[in-house]
Coordinates of C-alpha atoms in Angstrom, one line a residue:
Chain A
M1449 CA -117.6 69.3 -141.5
S1450 CA -114.8 69.4 -144.0
I1451 CA -115.0 67.6 -147.3
E1452 CA -112.3 65.0 -147.9
R1453 CA -111.4 62.9 -151.0
L1454 CA -110.5 59.3 -150.5
K1455 CA -107.7 58.1 -152.8
S1456 CA -107.1 54.7 -154.3
P1457 CA -104.1 53.1 -152.5
V1458 CA -103.2 51.1 -155.6
T1459 CA -103.3 51.0 -159.4
G1460 CA -106.1 48.6 -160.5
V1461 CA -109.7 48.3 -161.4
V1462 CA -112.7 49.2 -159.2
W1463 CA -114.1 45.8 -158.3
K1464 CA -117.1 46.7 -156.2
A1465 CA -118.7 49.6 -154.5
T1466 CA -119.7 48.4 -151.0
A1467 CA -121.4 51.6 -149.8
Q1468 CA -123.9 54.0 -151.4
A1469 CA -123.7 57.7 -151.7
G1470 CA -125.5 59.5 -148.9
A1471 CA -124.8 56.8 -146.4
M1472 CA -123.5 57.6 -142.9
L1473 CA -120.5 55.3 -142.3
D1474 CA -118.4 54.4 -139.3
E1475 CA -114.6 54.7 -139.3
G1476 CA -113.1 51.6 -141.0
T1477 CA -116.2 50.8 -143.1
T1478 CA -115.2 49.8 -146.6
V1479 CA -116.4 52.1 -149.3
L1480 CA -114.9 50.4 -152.4
L1481 CA -112.9 47.4 -153.3
I1482 CA -110.1 47.9 -155.8
E1483 CA -108.8 44.8 -157.6
S1484 CA -105.1 44.8 -158.0
M1485 CA -102.5 42.0 -158.2
K1486 CA -105.5 39.6 -157.9
M1487 CA -106.4 41.0 -154.5
E1488 CA -109.4 43.0 -153.4
I1489 CA -107.8 46.0 -151.7
P1490 CA -110.3 47.9 -149.6
V1491 CA -110.7 51.7 -149.5
D1492 CA -111.9 52.4 -146.0
M1493 CA -113.5 55.4 -144.2
P1494 CA -110.6 57.1 -142.4
R1495 CA -113.2 58.5 -139.9
K1496 CA -116.9 58.4 -139.2
G1497 CA -118.8 60.5 -141.8
K1498 CA -121.1 60.7 -144.7
L1499 CA -120.3 59.3 -148.1
L1500 CA -121.1 62.2 -150.5
E1501 CA -120.2 60.7 -153.8
L1502 CA -118.4 57.9 -155.5
L1503 CA -116.1 59.4 -158.1
V1504 CA -115.5 56.1 -160.0
R1505 CA -117.7 53.3 -161.4
E1506 CA -117.3 49.5 -161.0
G1507 CA -115.0 48.2 -163.7
E1508 CA -113.2 51.5 -164.1
A1509 CA -109.4 51.6 -164.1
V1510 CA -107.8 53.7 -161.4
C1511 CA -104.3 54.9 -160.7
E1512 CA -102.6 55.0 -157.4
G1513 CA -103.5 58.2 -155.6
Q1514 CA -106.6 58.9 -157.8
P1515 CA -109.5 60.3 -155.8
V1516 CA -112.3 57.7 -155.8
A1517 CA -114.8 59.0 -153.3
E1518 CA -115.8 62.2 -151.5
I1519 CA -116.7 62.1 -147.9
E1520 CA -117.8 64.7 -145.3
Chain B
M1335 CA -43.9 78.2 -119.5
T1336 CA -47.0 80.3 -119.2
K1337 CA -49.4 79.4 -116.4
T1338 CA -53.1 79.1 -117.1
P1339 CA -54.8 81.9 -115.2
P1340 CA -57.1 80.4 -112.5
G1341 CA -60.7 80.2 -113.5
E1342 CA -60.1 80.3 -117.3
L1343 CA -61.0 76.7 -117.8
E1344 CA -64.3 77.2 -116.0
L1345 CA -64.9 80.4 -117.9
R1346 CA -64.4 78.7 -121.2
R1347 CA -66.6 75.7 -120.2
A1348 CA -69.4 78.0 -119.1
A1349 CA -69.2 79.7 -122.5
A1350 CA -69.6 76.3 -124.2
R1351 CA -72.5 75.4 -122.0
A1352 CA -74.2 78.7 -122.8
M1353 CA -74.2 77.7 -126.5
G1354 CA -75.7 80.6 -128.6
G1355 CA -76.4 82.7 -125.4
D1356 CA -79.5 83.2 -123.2
E1357 CA -81.4 85.1 -125.9
A1358 CA -80.8 82.6 -128.7
V1359 CA -81.6 79.7 -126.4
A1360 CA -84.8 81.3 -125.2
K1361 CA -85.9 81.9 -128.8
W1362 CA -85.2 78.3 -129.5
H1363 CA -87.2 77.1 -126.5
A1364 CA -90.1 79.3 -127.6
K1365 CA -90.2 77.3 -130.8
G1366 CA -90.7 74.2 -128.7
R1367 CA -87.3 72.8 -129.4
L1368 CA -84.7 71.3 -127.2
T1369 CA -81.1 72.5 -127.4
A1370 CA -78.3 70.2 -128.5
R1371 CA -77.3 69.6 -124.9
E1372 CA -80.8 69.0 -123.8
R1373 CA -81.2 66.4 -126.6
I1374 CA -78.1 64.6 -125.5
A1375 CA -79.2 64.7 -121.8
A1376 CA -82.6 63.2 -122.8
F1377 CA -80.8 60.5 -124.8
V1378 CA -78.1 59.2 -122.6
D1379 CA -78.2 57.6 -119.1
A1380 CA -77.7 60.1 -116.3
D1381 CA -74.1 60.9 -115.5
S1382 CA -72.8 58.9 -118.5
F1383 CA -71.9 61.7 -120.9
Q1384 CA -68.2 62.6 -121.2
E1385 CA -68.0 65.5 -123.5
F1386 CA -65.0 65.9 -125.9
G1387 CA -63.9 69.1 -127.6
M1388 CA -65.8 71.4 -125.3
L1389 CA -63.1 74.0 -125.7
A1390 CA -63.1 74.0 -129.4
G1391 CA -64.4 77.3 -130.9
K1392 CA -63.2 80.8 -131.4
G1393 CA -61.5 82.9 -128.8
N1394 CA -61.5 86.6 -129.1
Y1395 CA -58.4 88.2 -127.6
A1396 CA -57.4 91.7 -126.5
D1397 CA -54.2 93.2 -127.9
D1398 CA -52.3 92.0 -124.8
G1399 CA -53.4 88.4 -125.5
T1400 CA -56.0 88.0 -122.8
L1401 CA -59.3 86.3 -123.6
K1402 CA -62.1 88.7 -124.2
N1403 CA -64.8 86.2 -125.0
F1404 CA -65.2 82.7 -126.5
T1405 CA -67.7 81.4 -129.0
P1406 CA -68.0 77.6 -128.8
S1407 CA -68.2 75.3 -131.8
N1408 CA -71.8 74.5 -132.8
C1409 CA -71.1 70.8 -132.6
V1410 CA -71.5 69.1 -129.2
M1411 CA -70.1 65.6 -129.0
G1412 CA -68.9 62.9 -126.6
R1413 CA -69.4 59.4 -125.3
G1414 CA -72.4 58.4 -123.4
E1415 CA -74.4 55.4 -122.5
T1416 CA -78.0 54.3 -123.2
N1417 CA -79.2 51.5 -121.1
Q1418 CA -75.6 51.1 -119.9
R1419 CA -74.4 50.5 -123.4
P1420 CA -71.6 53.0 -124.6
L1421 CA -72.0 55.0 -127.8
M1422 CA -70.8 58.2 -129.4
V1423 CA -73.2 61.1 -129.8
V1424 CA -72.7 64.1 -132.0
A1425 CA -75.2 67.0 -132.0
D1426 CA -75.6 70.2 -134.1
D1427 CA -76.3 73.3 -132.1
F1428 CA -78.7 75.4 -134.1
T1429 CA -78.5 78.4 -131.6
L1430 CA -75.1 79.1 -133.0
R1431 CA -75.3 80.3 -136.5
G1432 CA -78.0 77.9 -137.5
G1433 CA -75.8 74.9 -136.9
S1434 CA -73.9 76.0 -140.0
S1435 CA -70.6 74.4 -140.7
E1436 CA -69.3 77.9 -140.6
S1437 CA -68.6 77.7 -136.9
S1438 CA -68.6 74.0 -136.3
V1439 CA -64.9 73.3 -136.4
A1440 CA -65.2 70.4 -138.9
E1441 CA -62.4 68.4 -137.2
K1442 CA -64.6 68.0 -134.2
W1443 CA -67.6 66.2 -135.6
I1444 CA -65.4 64.1 -137.8
Y1445 CA -63.4 63.1 -134.7
A1446 CA -66.6 62.0 -133.1
E1447 CA -67.4 59.7 -136.0
R1448 CA -63.8 58.4 -136.2
M1449 CA -63.8 57.6 -132.5
A1450 CA -67.0 55.6 -132.8
H1451 CA -65.5 53.8 -135.8
E1452 CA -62.2 53.2 -134.0
F1453 CA -63.7 52.2 -130.6
R1454 CA -66.3 50.1 -132.3
M1455 CA -69.3 51.6 -130.7
P1456 CA -72.6 52.9 -132.1
L1457 CA -72.8 56.5 -133.4
V1458 CA -75.9 58.7 -133.0
R1459 CA -76.2 61.9 -135.0
F1460 CA -78.5 64.7 -134.0
V1461 CA -78.6 66.7 -137.2
D1462 CA -80.0 70.3 -137.2
S1463 CA -77.8 72.1 -139.7
V1464 CA -78.5 74.5 -142.5
G1465 CA -75.4 73.3 -144.2
G1466 CA -72.5 75.5 -145.5
S1467 CA -72.5 79.2 -145.7
V1468 CA -70.9 81.5 -148.2
K1469 CA -69.5 83.4 -145.2
I1470 CA -66.9 80.6 -144.8
L1471 CA -65.1 82.1 -147.8
E1472 CA -64.6 85.3 -146.0
Q1473 CA -63.3 83.6 -142.9
S1474 CA -60.8 81.3 -144.7
G1475 CA -60.0 83.6 -147.6
R1476 CA -60.3 80.8 -150.1
T1477 CA -62.7 78.1 -151.4
K1478 CA -62.2 74.4 -150.9
I1479 CA -63.0 71.4 -153.0
P1480 CA -66.0 69.8 -151.3
G1481 CA -65.3 66.8 -149.1
Y1482 CA -63.8 65.8 -145.8
T1483 CA -60.6 63.8 -145.2
L1484 CA -60.6 61.1 -142.6
W1485 CA -64.4 60.9 -142.4
P1486 CA -65.1 57.1 -142.4
S1487 CA -68.6 57.7 -143.6
T1488 CA -68.9 54.6 -145.8
A1489 CA -66.5 52.2 -144.0
M1490 CA -68.3 52.6 -140.7
M1491 CA -71.6 51.5 -142.3
G1492 CA -70.0 48.0 -142.4
T1493 CA -68.7 48.1 -138.8
I1494 CA -70.9 50.0 -136.3
P1495 CA -74.6 50.9 -136.0
V1496 CA -75.3 54.5 -137.1
A1497 CA -78.6 56.2 -136.2
S1498 CA -79.5 59.7 -137.3
I1499 CA -82.2 62.1 -136.2
A1500 CA -83.2 65.0 -138.4
F1501 CA -84.4 67.7 -136.0
G1502 CA -84.7 70.6 -138.4
S1503 CA -83.9 71.6 -142.0
C1504 CA -81.0 69.3 -143.1
V1505 CA -79.4 70.4 -146.3
G1506 CA -76.5 69.1 -148.4
L1507 CA -73.9 67.6 -146.0
G1508 CA -76.5 67.8 -143.2
A1509 CA -78.9 65.7 -145.3
V1510 CA -76.2 63.2 -146.1
R1511 CA -75.4 62.8 -142.4
V1512 CA -79.1 62.0 -141.9
I1513 CA -79.5 59.4 -144.7
G1514 CA -76.0 57.9 -144.5
A1515 CA -77.2 55.8 -141.5
H1516 CA -78.6 52.4 -140.8
F1517 CA -81.6 54.1 -139.2
S1518 CA -82.9 57.6 -139.8
V1519 CA -85.9 59.4 -138.3
M1520 CA -87.2 62.9 -138.8
V1521 CA -89.5 65.0 -136.6
K1522 CA -92.9 65.9 -138.2
N1523 CA -93.6 69.5 -139.1
Q1524 CA -90.1 70.5 -138.0
A1525 CA -87.6 68.6 -140.1
Q1526 CA -86.9 68.6 -143.8
V1527 CA -84.2 66.7 -145.6
F1528 CA -83.1 67.7 -149.1
A1529 CA -80.1 68.2 -151.4
A1530 CA -81.0 71.9 -151.6
G1531 CA -83.7 74.1 -150.2
P1532 CA -86.4 76.2 -151.9
P1533 CA -84.2 79.3 -152.7
V1534 CA -81.6 77.1 -154.5
V1535 CA -84.4 75.2 -156.4
K1536 CA -85.9 78.5 -157.4
Q1537 CA -82.7 79.8 -158.7
G1538 CA -81.6 76.6 -160.5
L1539 CA -84.9 75.4 -161.9
G1540 CA -87.3 78.3 -161.6
H1541 CA -89.7 76.2 -159.5
E1542 CA -91.3 77.6 -156.4
V1543 CA -91.8 74.8 -153.9
S1544 CA -92.3 74.9 -150.1
K1545 CA -89.8 73.5 -147.7
E1546 CA -92.3 70.9 -146.5
D1547 CA -93.3 69.8 -150.0
L1548 CA -89.6 69.5 -151.1
G1549 CA -88.3 67.5 -148.1
G1550 CA -90.9 67.1 -145.4
V1551 CA -91.9 63.9 -143.7
E1552 CA -94.4 62.9 -146.4
L1553 CA -91.9 63.1 -149.2
C1554 CA -89.0 61.6 -147.3
T1555 CA -90.7 58.7 -145.5
Q1556 CA -93.5 57.8 -148.0
V1557 CA -92.4 58.8 -151.5
S1558 CA -88.6 58.8 -151.8
G1559 CA -87.8 56.7 -148.7
V1560 CA -84.6 58.6 -148.1
V1561 CA -85.5 58.8 -144.4
N1562 CA -86.9 55.7 -142.6
N1563 CA -89.3 56.8 -140.0
A1564 CA -91.3 59.9 -138.9
A1565 CA -91.5 61.0 -135.3
E1566 CA -94.3 62.9 -133.6
D1567 CA -91.9 65.1 -131.7
E1568 CA -88.3 65.3 -130.6
K1569 CA -88.8 63.0 -127.6
D1570 CA -90.4 60.4 -129.9
A1571 CA -87.4 60.6 -132.3
L1572 CA -85.0 60.1 -129.5
R1573 CA -86.9 57.1 -128.2
Q1574 CA -87.0 55.6 -131.7
A1575 CA -83.3 55.9 -132.1
Q1576 CA -82.8 54.3 -128.7
R1577 CA -85.2 51.5 -129.5
F1578 CA -83.4 50.8 -132.9
L1579 CA -80.0 50.5 -131.2
S1580 CA -81.4 48.2 -128.5
Y1581 CA -81.6 45.3 -131.1
L1582 CA -78.1 45.8 -132.4
P1583 CA -74.6 44.9 -131.2
A1584 CA -72.2 47.7 -130.5
S1585 CA -70.3 46.7 -133.6
V1586 CA -70.0 43.8 -136.1
W1587 CA -67.4 42.2 -133.8
E1588 CA -70.1 41.6 -131.1
L1589 CA -73.4 39.7 -130.9
P1590 CA -76.7 41.4 -130.6
P1591 CA -77.8 41.5 -127.0
R1592 CA -80.4 39.1 -125.8
V1593 CA -83.0 40.3 -123.3
V1594 CA -85.0 38.3 -120.8
S1595 CA -88.3 37.5 -122.3
T1596 CA -91.4 36.8 -120.2
D1597 CA -93.3 35.6 -123.3
D1598 CA -93.6 31.8 -123.5
P1599 CA -91.7 30.5 -126.5
K1600 CA -94.2 27.7 -126.7
R1601 CA -97.2 30.0 -126.8
C1602 CA -99.7 29.0 -129.5
D1603 CA -102.1 31.6 -130.8
A1604 CA -105.2 29.8 -132.2
K1605 CA -106.2 33.0 -133.9
L1606 CA -103.4 32.5 -136.4
N1607 CA -105.1 29.4 -137.8
H1608 CA -107.7 31.8 -139.2
A1609 CA -105.5 34.7 -140.0
I1610 CA -105.4 33.9 -143.8
P1611 CA -108.9 34.3 -145.3
E1612 CA -110.1 31.3 -147.3
D1613 CA -110.9 33.5 -150.2
R1614 CA -107.5 34.1 -151.7
R1615 CA -108.6 37.5 -153.0
K1616 CA -109.1 38.8 -149.5
P1617 CA -106.2 40.6 -147.8
F1618 CA -105.2 40.1 -144.1
A1619 CA -103.6 42.1 -141.3
A1620 CA -99.9 41.5 -141.6
R1621 CA -98.9 43.3 -138.5
G1622 CA -101.3 41.2 -136.3
I1623 CA -99.6 38.0 -137.6
A1624 CA -96.1 39.4 -136.8
E1625 CA -97.2 40.5 -133.4
S1626 CA -98.7 37.2 -132.6
I1627 CA -95.5 35.3 -133.5
C1628 CA -92.9 37.5 -131.9
D1629 CA -92.2 38.2 -128.2
M1630 CA -94.9 40.5 -126.8
N1631 CA -94.3 44.2 -127.7
S1632 CA -91.0 43.4 -129.4
L1633 CA -91.7 44.8 -132.9
F1634 CA -90.0 47.9 -134.1
E1635 CA -91.0 48.8 -137.6
I1636 CA -88.5 50.4 -140.0
A1637 CA -89.9 52.5 -142.9
P1638 CA -93.6 51.8 -142.2
K1639 CA -94.8 54.1 -144.9
F1640 CA -92.3 53.3 -147.7
G1641 CA -92.6 50.3 -149.9
A1642 CA -95.2 49.1 -147.4
S1643 CA -96.2 46.1 -149.4
L1644 CA -93.2 44.6 -147.5
R1645 CA -93.1 45.3 -143.8
T1646 CA -89.7 45.1 -142.1
Y1647 CA -89.3 44.8 -138.3
L1648 CA -86.6 44.4 -135.8
A1649 CA -88.1 41.9 -133.4
R1650 CA -87.4 39.3 -130.7
L1651 CA -88.0 35.6 -130.5
D1652 CA -87.5 34.2 -127.0
G1653 CA -85.4 37.3 -126.3
Y1654 CA -83.1 37.0 -129.3
A1655 CA -83.0 39.9 -131.7
V1656 CA -84.1 39.0 -135.3
G1657 CA -85.0 40.8 -138.5
L1658 CA -88.5 40.0 -139.6
M1659 CA -90.1 40.6 -143.1
I1660 CA -93.7 40.1 -143.9
N1661 CA -95.7 40.9 -147.1
D1662 CA -98.7 43.2 -146.5
P1663 CA -101.4 42.4 -149.1
M1664 CA -103.3 45.5 -148.1
V1665 CA -100.6 47.6 -149.9
M1666 CA -100.3 47.0 -153.6
G1667 CA -101.6 43.5 -153.1
G1668 CA -98.3 42.7 -151.3
A1669 CA -96.4 42.9 -154.6
L1670 CA -92.6 43.6 -154.7
T1671 CA -92.7 47.2 -155.9
H1672 CA -89.6 49.3 -156.7
A1673 CA -89.8 50.8 -153.3
A1674 CA -90.4 47.5 -151.5
A1675 CA -87.4 46.0 -153.3
Q1676 CA -85.1 48.8 -152.3
K1677 CA -86.4 48.5 -148.7
M1678 CA -85.8 44.7 -148.8
E1679 CA -82.3 45.1 -150.0
R1680 CA -81.4 47.6 -147.3
F1681 CA -83.1 45.6 -144.6
V1682 CA -81.4 42.3 -145.5
D1683 CA -78.0 44.1 -145.6
L1684 CA -78.7 45.6 -142.2
C1685 CA -79.6 42.2 -140.7
D1686 CA -76.7 40.4 -142.3
T1687 CA -74.2 43.1 -141.3
F1688 CA -75.2 43.0 -137.6
H1689 CA -75.9 39.3 -137.2
L1690 CA -79.6 39.4 -136.9
P1691 CA -81.1 36.1 -138.1
I1692 CA -83.9 36.7 -140.6
V1693 CA -87.4 35.4 -140.5
N1694 CA -89.4 35.9 -143.8
L1695 CA -93.2 35.5 -143.6
V1696 CA -94.2 35.2 -147.2
D1697 CA -97.3 36.1 -149.2
Q1698 CA -95.7 37.2 -152.4
P1699 CA -97.8 37.7 -155.5
G1700 CA -94.7 38.7 -157.5
V1701 CA -92.7 41.6 -158.8
M1702 CA -95.0 44.6 -159.5
I1703 CA -96.2 44.7 -163.1
G1704 CA -97.4 47.4 -165.4
L1705 CA -96.1 50.4 -167.2
D1706 CA -95.2 52.5 -164.2
A1707 CA -93.4 49.6 -162.6
E1708 CA -91.4 48.8 -165.7
R1709 CA -90.4 52.5 -166.2
A1710 CA -89.2 52.7 -162.6
G1711 CA -86.9 49.7 -163.2
T1712 CA -88.6 47.5 -160.7
L1713 CA -87.0 44.4 -162.0
L1714 CA -83.5 45.7 -161.4
A1715 CA -84.4 46.7 -157.9
A1716 CA -85.9 43.2 -157.4
A1717 CA -82.8 41.5 -158.8
R1718 CA -80.6 43.5 -156.4
A1719 CA -82.8 42.5 -153.5
G1720 CA -82.5 38.9 -154.6
A1721 CA -78.8 39.3 -154.7
A1722 CA -78.7 40.8 -151.3
I1723 CA -80.6 37.7 -150.0
E1724 CA -78.1 35.4 -151.8
Q1725 CA -75.2 37.3 -150.2
T1726 CA -76.4 36.8 -146.6
S1727 CA -74.6 34.4 -144.4
V1728 CA -76.8 35.1 -141.4
P1729 CA -79.3 32.2 -140.7
W1730 CA -82.6 32.4 -142.5
V1731 CA -86.0 30.8 -142.1
S1732 CA -89.1 31.4 -144.2
V1733 CA -92.7 30.5 -143.6
I1734 CA -94.9 30.7 -146.7
M1735 CA -98.3 31.8 -145.5
R1736 CA -100.0 32.1 -148.8
R1737 CA -98.7 33.1 -152.2
A1738 CA -95.1 32.6 -153.5
F1739 CA -95.2 33.4 -157.2
G1740 CA -92.7 34.2 -159.9
V1741 CA -89.3 35.8 -159.5
A1742 CA -90.2 37.6 -156.2
G1743 CA -91.8 34.4 -155.0
S1744 CA -88.4 32.7 -155.3
M1745 CA -86.8 35.2 -153.0
Q1746 CA -87.9 33.7 -149.7
G1747 CA -84.3 33.0 -148.6
P1748 CA -80.9 32.2 -150.0
W1749 CA -80.8 29.2 -152.4
N1750 CA -77.0 29.0 -152.3
G1751 CA -75.7 31.7 -150.1
P1752 CA -72.1 32.8 -150.0
S1753 CA -71.0 29.3 -149.1
G1754 CA -72.8 27.9 -152.1
T1755 CA -74.5 25.3 -149.9
S1756 CA -76.8 27.2 -147.6
L1757 CA -80.0 25.5 -146.6
N1758 CA -83.2 27.1 -147.9
H1759 CA -85.0 26.4 -144.6
R1760 CA -88.6 26.9 -145.3
F1761 CA -92.0 26.0 -144.0
A1762 CA -95.5 26.6 -145.1
W1763 CA -99.0 27.0 -143.7
P1764 CA -101.8 24.9 -145.2
T1765 CA -103.1 28.0 -147.0
A1766 CA -99.9 28.3 -149.1
R1767 CA -99.9 28.1 -152.9
W1768 CA -96.9 28.6 -155.1
G1769 CA -95.7 28.3 -158.6
S1770 CA -93.9 30.0 -161.5
I1771 CA -97.2 31.7 -162.4
P1772 CA -100.5 31.9 -160.6
I1773 CA -103.1 29.3 -161.8
E1774 CA -105.8 31.8 -162.6
G1775 CA -103.8 33.7 -165.3
G1776 CA -101.8 30.6 -166.2
V1777 CA -104.8 28.4 -167.2
A1778 CA -106.3 31.2 -169.3
A1779 CA -103.0 31.5 -171.2
A1780 CA -102.2 27.8 -171.7
Y1781 CA -105.7 26.6 -172.5
K1782 CA -106.8 29.7 -174.5
R1783 CA -108.1 27.8 -177.5
E1784 CA -109.7 25.0 -175.5
I1785 CA -111.6 27.5 -173.4
E1786 CA -112.7 29.6 -176.3
E1787 CA -114.0 26.5 -178.1
A1788 CA -115.9 25.1 -175.1
S1789 CA -119.7 25.3 -175.1
D1790 CA -119.5 27.3 -171.9
P1791 CA -116.0 28.9 -171.8
N1792 CA -116.4 30.2 -168.3
E1793 CA -117.3 26.8 -166.9
R1794 CA -114.5 25.1 -168.7
R1795 CA -112.0 27.7 -167.4
M1796 CA -113.2 27.1 -163.9
E1797 CA -113.0 23.4 -164.2
L1798 CA -109.5 23.6 -165.4
E1799 CA -108.6 26.0 -162.6
Q1800 CA -110.1 23.7 -160.0
Y1801 CA -108.1 20.8 -161.4
Y1802 CA -104.9 22.7 -161.2
Q1803 CA -105.7 24.1 -157.8
R1804 CA -105.9 20.5 -156.5
L1805 CA -102.5 19.8 -158.1
A1806 CA -101.2 22.9 -156.5
S1807 CA -102.0 21.6 -153.0
P1808 CA -98.9 22.3 -150.8
Y1809 CA -99.1 18.8 -149.5
R1810 CA -98.0 17.5 -152.9
T1811 CA -95.0 19.7 -152.7
A1812 CA -94.3 18.4 -149.2
E1813 CA -94.5 14.8 -150.5
A1814 CA -91.5 15.6 -152.6
F1815 CA -89.8 17.4 -149.7
G1816 CA -90.0 20.6 -151.6
V1817 CA -90.8 22.3 -148.3
V1818 CA -89.4 21.1 -145.0
D1819 CA -92.9 20.9 -143.4
I1820 CA -96.4 22.3 -143.5
I1821 CA -97.3 23.5 -140.0
E1822 CA -100.4 24.6 -138.2
P1823 CA -100.1 28.5 -138.1
A1824 CA -100.6 28.5 -134.4
E1825 CA -97.4 26.5 -133.9
T1826 CA -95.3 29.1 -135.8
R1827 CA -94.0 30.9 -132.8
M1828 CA -92.9 27.6 -131.1
L1829 CA -91.1 26.5 -134.3
L1830 CA -89.3 29.9 -134.7
C1831 CA -88.3 30.1 -131.1
R1832 CA -86.7 26.7 -131.4
W1833 CA -85.1 27.7 -134.7
V1834 CA -83.6 30.9 -133.3
K1835 CA -82.0 29.0 -130.5
D1836 CA -80.1 26.9 -133.1
A1837 CA -79.5 29.9 -135.4
V1838 CA -77.8 32.1 -132.8
R1839 CA -75.2 29.3 -132.2
L1840 CA -73.8 30.1 -135.7
L1841 CA -73.4 33.8 -135.1
P1842 CA -70.1 33.8 -133.0
S1843 CA -68.3 32.2 -135.9
Q1844 CA -69.6 34.9 -138.3
L1845 CA -68.5 37.9 -136.3
G1846 CA -66.6 40.7 -138.1
Q1847 CA -67.2 42.5 -141.3
K1848 CA -69.2 40.9 -144.1
R1849 CA -67.9 40.9 -147.6
R1850 CA -70.3 41.4 -150.5
T1851 CA -69.7 41.4 -154.2
L1852 CA -71.2 43.5 -157.0
R1853 CA -74.9 43.2 -157.4

């Protein structure tokens, strides 16, 4: 299994982590919500896999393209 | 008068058909590529291609003047038809000197473009050219000032549809022939489009960068937006160009063709009534809404990966071709980013030029804010997009699905139009909210002191927000006729299919070239 980093699609603030490190998640499951332009933008699993680590904390400011989670 | 020796015509034609020769063609096929002639054959209807300039090239003659051999031009062009609709097609042949202009006989490809322009029919370019070569100097014995006389490259953008496919590395003029089009598509892992390739970049800037990083699909269709769409393979690229042209008229002097639709114009999709989440912070699936409203399978998306907070589709309503825009809150919250504004300006110009009535499905939080956005000049791009909207004379309708805030929120449709009196024909769903600024931030700013001094600041802020939310009900705007009507989302298709029937009646009187002022 290859390790992949999920990137934030937007500049904003991490609103909520909706999954925990170590969890096996299906494709399309939301890992994080990023608040941007008053919207909650989901960062979803691009495929089925294990969430290894969240690289950001709730309330942290993130830039577009910044890695926010590591999955396997 | 000298008599043409029998068989010479066939000999020369055979040489043209052979292109770079058996070996070069076999090598080309081994890379999984189609030749210029195969691409044309795959694009046009059977038996519709009439080649022009087949005999252009370079003859090699013996001392007595007899032909020894003949190398054709590496440009193949002519008229053909797709779905019985005539067009001009001009294709680079890479098997002859890498499609370089060195052996193209420039007059030939320019003639193809002039003919499309003059005969008012679409032009399709299959670009696969490494650009110029220093060897041209040796051939001509002199250098030339760059440029081409009689190439109507800009004029024809206002008269005929131009579609370009990048099949390989397209550099310099080749790149301009790709991007100087109403629709451009490039083949993944095979095409690159740039001003200059890695060797020139290395020499000029000292940077080492790969071809794919410098001008591959990701950069061109997602980052810079110089090319609209990516194609999985060559056949996909050909299909996309055909599809694009199917919505457009042959020229600005004709109407877009209507197709027979089997989809009921009165079809109501109850799912639409729940398409917008009650929680205004939750995004929704924009494409699903567009699909539900338009004729089944009629959406063709332009530039899906660039400025994707705004989605732009060619689509059909009851068989009539329209341009459809919809904000996508999943991308940058749906904000009008620099990229989205550029995309909007181009799309609006495209629709206005070719008489496609415009449908705007709005959920617009505003022009993108923040340091990056300001540095990029997002406001200027937004103002240009707004000016493009004002300059349209093609019929418009907008449906505000949710947010319409600020400068970008005002850009649902023309307020005055070129006539100075155009209707701003707009509807809204019950979920709509609009204003100069959103209530959440607006209350915090206007009642700063009152909120700070309250015993429970948070509760006071929420009270005030709720009060203003009630005032912001779209029904209050409807009472003042600030919106034509508030409709049930499920009725949207029916409304738009009736609208388009009225809208297309205006188009015959708008035929011809559109005039636009500075923006």
